[in-house]
Coordinates of C-alpha atoms and ligand atoms in Angstrom, one line a residue:
M918 CA -14.5 13.9 -12.3
I919 CA -17.3 12.9 -9.9
Q920 CA -16.3 14.3 -6.4
S921 CA -16.0 11.0 -4.5
V922 CA -14.0 12.4 -1.7
T923 CA -15.4 15.6 0.0
E924 CA -13.3 18.7 0.5
K925 CA -13.4 18.0 4.2
E926 CA -11.9 14.6 3.6
V927 CA -9.1 16.1 1.6
E928 CA -8.4 18.5 4.4
T929 CA -8.4 15.6 6.8
Y930 CA -5.8 13.9 4.6
N931 CA -3.6 16.9 4.3
E932 CA -3.8 17.5 8.2
R933 CA -3.6 14.1 9.5
G934 CA -1.9 12.2 6.6
Y935 CA -4.7 9.7 6.2
V936 CA -8.5 9.6 5.7
V937 CA -11.2 7.0 5.5
P938 CA -13.5 8.4 2.8
G939 CA -17.3 7.9 3.2
I940 CA -17.5 5.8 -0.1
Q941 CA -17.0 2.1 -0.3
L942 CA -16.9 -0.9 -2.5
S943 CA -20.0 -3.2 -2.8
A944 CA -20.5 -6.4 -1.1
D945 CA -20.5 -8.2 -4.5
R946 CA -17.0 -6.5 -5.4
I947 CA -15.7 -7.6 -2.2
Q948 CA -16.8 -11.2 -2.9
E949 CA -15.1 -11.1 -6.2
L950 CA -11.9 -9.8 -4.5
D951 CA -12.2 -12.5 -1.9
A952 CA -12.2 -15.2 -4.6
A953 CA -9.3 -13.5 -6.2
V954 CA -7.2 -13.6 -2.9
Q955 CA -8.0 -17.3 -2.7
R956 CA -6.8 -17.9 -6.2
L957 CA -3.6 -15.8 -5.4
I958 CA -2.9 -18.0 -2.3
A959 CA -3.4 -21.1 -4.3
K960 CA -1.2 -19.9 -7.2
N961 CA 1.7 -18.8 -4.8
P962 CA 2.0 -21.6 -2.2
D963 CA 5.6 -20.6 -1.3
V964 CA 4.8 -16.9 -0.7
R965 CA 3.6 -15.7 2.7
P966 CA 0.1 -14.3 2.1
E967 CA 1.2 -11.0 3.7
R968 CA 3.9 -10.7 1.0
L969 CA 1.9 -10.9 -2.2
V970 CA 3.7 -8.2 -4.1
S971 CA 2.7 -6.7 -7.5
V972 CA -0.5 -8.8 -7.7
H973 CA -1.9 -6.5 -10.3
I974 CA 0.5 -8.1 -12.8
D975 CA -1.4 -10.8 -14.2
R976 CA 1.5 -13.4 -14.7
M977 CA 4.5 -14.5 -12.8
N978 CA 5.9 -11.2 -12.0
D979 CA 9.6 -10.4 -11.6
E980 CA 9.2 -10.3 -7.8
G981 CA 8.3 -14.1 -7.7
V982 CA 4.5 -13.7 -7.3
R983 CA 1.8 -14.8 -9.9
G984 CA -0.7 -12.1 -10.1
D985 CA -4.4 -11.8 -11.0
A986 CA -6.2 -9.4 -13.4
T987 CA -8.9 -8.7 -10.7
F988 CA -6.3 -6.5 -8.8
F989 CA -5.6 -4.5 -11.9
E990 CA -9.2 -3.9 -12.3
L991 CA -9.4 -2.7 -8.7
A992 CA -6.3 -0.5 -9.1
T993 CA -7.8 1.2 -12.1
D994 CA -11.3 1.4 -10.8
P995 CA -12.7 5.0 -10.8
I996 CA -13.9 4.8 -7.4
I997 CA -10.4 4.4 -6.1
V998 CA -8.6 6.5 -8.7
D999 CA -11.0 9.5 -8.3
A1000 CA -10.3 9.4 -4.5
V1001 CA -6.6 9.3 -5.1
E1002 CA -6.8 12.2 -7.5
A1003 CA -8.7 14.1 -5.1
V1004 CA -6.0 13.9 -2.5
M1005 CA -2.8 13.6 -4.6
G1006 CA -3.5 15.7 -7.7
P1007 CA -4.4 15.3 -11.4
D1008 CA -1.3 13.2 -12.6
V1009 CA -1.7 9.7 -11.3
V1010 CA 0.7 6.8 -12.0
L1011 CA -0.1 3.4 -10.7
W1012 CA 3.1 1.7 -9.7
G1013 CA 2.3 -1.0 -7.0
C1014 CA -0.3 -3.3 -5.5
Q1015 CA 0.2 -5.6 -2.6
V1016 CA -2.1 -8.0 -0.8
F1017 CA -1.4 -8.2 2.9
C1018 CA -3.6 -11.2 4.0
K1019 CA -3.1 -12.1 7.5
P1020 CA -4.4 -15.7 8.2
P1021 CA -6.2 -16.5 11.3
S1022 CA -4.0 -17.1 14.4
D1023 CA -0.5 -16.7 12.7
G1024 CA -0.9 -13.5 10.7
M1025 CA 2.4 -11.6 10.7
E1026 CA 3.2 -8.2 12.4
V1027 CA 4.0 -5.2 10.2
P1028 CA 6.4 -3.1 12.2
M1029 CA 5.8 0.7 12.3
H1030 CA 7.6 2.2 9.3
Q1031 CA 7.5 4.8 6.6
D1032 CA 7.2 3.4 3.1
G1033 CA 9.4 6.2 1.6
H1034 CA 12.2 4.7 3.5
Y1035 CA 12.6 1.9 0.8
W1036 CA 10.9 3.3 -2.1
P1037 CA 13.0 5.0 -4.8
I1038 CA 10.7 7.7 -5.8
D1039 CA 11.9 11.3 -6.3
P1040 CA 10.4 13.7 -5.2
L1041 CA 9.1 11.3 -2.4
E1042 CA 5.4 11.5 -3.0
S1043 CA 2.8 8.7 -3.2
C1044 CA -0.6 7.8 -2.0
T1045 CA -1.7 4.4 -0.8
A1046 CA -5.3 3.2 -1.1
W1047 CA -5.8 0.4 1.5
I1048 CA -8.8 -1.6 0.8
A1049 CA -10.2 -3.8 3.5
L1050 CA -11.4 -7.2 2.1
D1051 CA -12.4 -8.4 5.5
D1052 CA -13.6 -6.6 8.5
C1053 CA -10.4 -5.3 9.9
T1054 CA -10.4 -4.6 13.7
V1055 CA -7.9 -4.3 16.5
E1056 CA -8.5 -8.0 17.3
N1057 CA -7.3 -9.2 13.8
G1058 CA -4.5 -6.6 13.3
C1059 CA -5.9 -3.6 11.6
L1060 CA -3.7 -0.9 10.1
R1061 CA -2.3 1.5 12.6
L1062 CA -1.1 5.1 11.7
V1063 CA 0.5 7.9 13.5
P1064 CA -1.6 11.0 12.6
G1065 CA 0.5 14.0 11.6
S1066 CA 3.7 12.0 11.1
H1067 CA 3.7 12.9 7.5
K1068 CA 4.0 16.7 8.2
A1069 CA 7.6 17.0 8.4
R1070 CA 7.9 15.5 4.9
R1071 CA 11.0 13.5 5.9
S1072 CA 12.1 9.9 6.7
F1073 CA 12.6 9.2 10.4
Q1074 CA 15.5 7.0 11.6
H1075 CA 14.8 3.4 10.9
G1076 CA 16.4 0.2 12.5
V1077 CA 16.7 -3.3 10.8
S1078 CA 15.1 -6.0 12.9
K1079 CA 16.0 -9.7 12.9
R1080 CA 12.8 -10.6 14.7
E1081 CA 10.8 -13.6 13.5
G1082 CA 7.2 -13.1 12.3
L1083 CA 7.7 -9.7 10.7
V1084 CA 6.3 -8.9 7.1
L1085 CA 9.0 -6.1 6.8
N1086 CA 12.5 -5.9 8.7
Q1087 CA 12.5 -2.1 8.9
Y1088 CA 11.0 -0.2 11.8
V1089 CA 11.0 3.3 13.0
D1090 CA 13.7 3.7 15.6
D1091 CA 13.7 7.5 16.3
P1092 CA 13.6 9.2 19.7
T1093 CA 11.7 12.1 18.2
V1094 CA 8.7 9.8 17.2
D1095 CA 6.0 8.9 19.7
L1096 CA 4.6 5.7 18.5
S1097 CA 2.0 5.6 21.3
M1098 CA 0.1 8.3 19.3
A1099 CA -0.8 5.5 16.7
E1100 CA -4.5 5.2 15.8
D1101 CA -6.2 1.9 15.0
V1102 CA -8.0 2.2 11.6
E1103 CA -10.9 -0.1 11.9
L1104 CA -12.6 -0.7 8.6
R1105 CA -15.5 -2.8 7.4
A1106 CA -14.9 -5.0 4.3
G1107 CA -15.3 -2.6 1.3
Q1108 CA -14.0 0.4 3.1
F1109 CA -10.7 1.9 2.3
S1110 CA -8.2 4.4 3.7
L1111 CA -5.7 6.6 1.9
H1112 CA -2.4 7.5 3.3
D1113 CA 0.5 9.7 2.5
I1114 CA 4.0 8.2 1.7
H1115 CA 5.5 9.8 4.8
M1116 CA 3.0 8.4 7.3
I1117 CA 4.3 6.1 10.0
H1118 CA 2.1 3.0 9.9
G1119 CA 2.0 -0.8 10.5
S1120 CA -0.1 -3.4 12.1
N1121 CA 0.0 -5.9 14.9
A1122 CA 0.1 -9.7 14.4
N1123 CA -3.1 -11.5 14.0
R1124 CA -3.6 -13.9 16.8
S1125 CA -7.5 -14.0 16.3
G1126 CA -9.5 -16.7 14.7
K1127 CA -10.5 -14.2 11.8
R1128 CA -8.5 -13.6 8.7
R1129 CA -7.5 -9.9 8.0
A1130 CA -7.0 -9.3 4.3
G1131 CA -6.3 -5.9 2.7
V1132 CA -4.8 -4.7 -0.5
A1133 CA -2.6 -1.7 -0.7
I1134 CA -2.5 0.1 -4.1
R1135 CA 0.2 2.6 -4.6
Y1136 CA 0.1 5.7 -6.9
M1137 CA 2.6 8.5 -7.3
P1138 CA 2.0 11.8 -9.0
G1139 CA 3.4 12.2 -12.6
T1140 CA 5.8 14.7 -11.3
S1141 CA 7.8 12.0 -9.4
L1142 CA 10.3 9.8 -11.0
M1143 CA 10.8 6.1 -10.3
N1144 CA 14.6 5.7 -9.9
R1145 CA 15.1 2.3 -11.6
E1146 CA 18.9 2.2 -10.9
S1147 CA 18.2 2.2 -7.2
S1148 CA 20.2 0.0 -4.9
L1149 CA 17.0 -0.8 -3.2
T1150 CA 16.2 -3.5 -5.7
G1151 CA 16.6 -6.8 -3.9
S1152 CA 15.6 -8.2 -0.6
S1153 CA 16.9 -5.5 1.8
S1154 CA 13.4 -4.7 3.1
G1155 CA 12.7 -8.3 4.1
Y1156 CA 11.3 -9.5 0.7
M1157 CA 12.0 -9.3 -3.0
V1158 CA 11.2 -6.1 -4.9
N1159 CA 12.5 -5.2 -8.3
W1160 CA 12.3 -1.6 -9.2
R1161 CA 14.2 -2.1 -12.4
T1162 CA 11.2 -3.8 -14.3
R1163 CA 8.3 -2.6 -12.2
P1164 CA 5.7 -1.5 -14.8
L1165 CA 4.0 1.9 -14.5
W1166 CA 0.7 3.0 -15.8
L1167 CA -0.3 6.5 -16.3
L1168 CA -4.0 6.6 -15.2
R1169 CA -4.7 10.3 -15.3
G1170 CA -3.0 13.5 -16.4
E1171 CA 0.6 13.5 -17.6
N1172 CA 3.9 11.9 -17.0
R1173 CA 5.7 15.1 -16.3
A1174 CA 8.8 13.5 -14.6
G1175 CA 9.5 11.4 -17.8
N1176 CA 9.1 8.1 -16.3
D1177 CA 9.6 5.0 -18.6
L1178 CA 6.1 3.7 -19.2
E1179 CA 7.3 0.9 -21.3
V1180 CA 9.6 -1.3 -19.1
G1181 CA 8.0 -4.3 -17.6
H1182 CA 4.9 -4.4 -19.8
Q1183 CA 4.6 -7.6 -21.8
Ligands
LIG2266 O1 -1.6 -4.3 5.8 C1 -0.8 -4.0 6.7 O2 -1.0 -4.3 7.8 C2 0.3 -2.9 6.4 C3 0.3 -2.2 5.2 C4 1.5 -1.4 4.8 O3 2.5 -1.4 5.5 C5 1.3 -0.5 3.8 O4 0.3 -0.4 3.1 O5 2.3 -0.1 3.4

């Protein structure tokens, strides 16, 4: 494996729960991905562009979204997978890919949350590669993360919000957490961050005149099992997720936990 992420960056990931590696995707690649986002939005007129779930599945998926092969290519690109392997270890299973595209002026907020709270993965381990398809700044609602919040390796207390304009209805509501410690992760188009499953993160609404699009690709180690019987299948998180038929791809190493790698593949 070519070392794409430095030892220092791996240390930062372990210590802070996220890192922005010094490598990035090319401008041509970003142009292709931009065209793919536009196709996605055109193919899914009834889905909010912040909720384009499982877009790496190149058909109408079981979560009501028509995907595009461009995102599968991205999710399996060595530049990303090498980086994930460096921080997560040698057994890499691809299990999710969501486009969070916040349109200019009415881009929705993502409340501060932990993903592990509504993901049926046991042991609860995963790494998200979040790739900026636009320049993402404070102004247009960049990702925000609470450094070190992954360290306790546990889920904090969450509440369920009925507020309008949220991508997700769950939010951290725990007196032991200081959300004012959140850091804005500003990225140029083509840069990406990696964050741990226990990180508290979210993003503000986009009220600016500039689009803010990113794609979050999810990988778990082959030592974790996706629980397909989970009661979390459904819309309890605010939008449809279907763990029963979510396809998994073993990209590196071994499927040590015995995940079903056939289900959901057509
Ligand atoms: O794109 C965003 O603003 C939020 C992303 C997110 O919540 C995630 O990657 O889990």
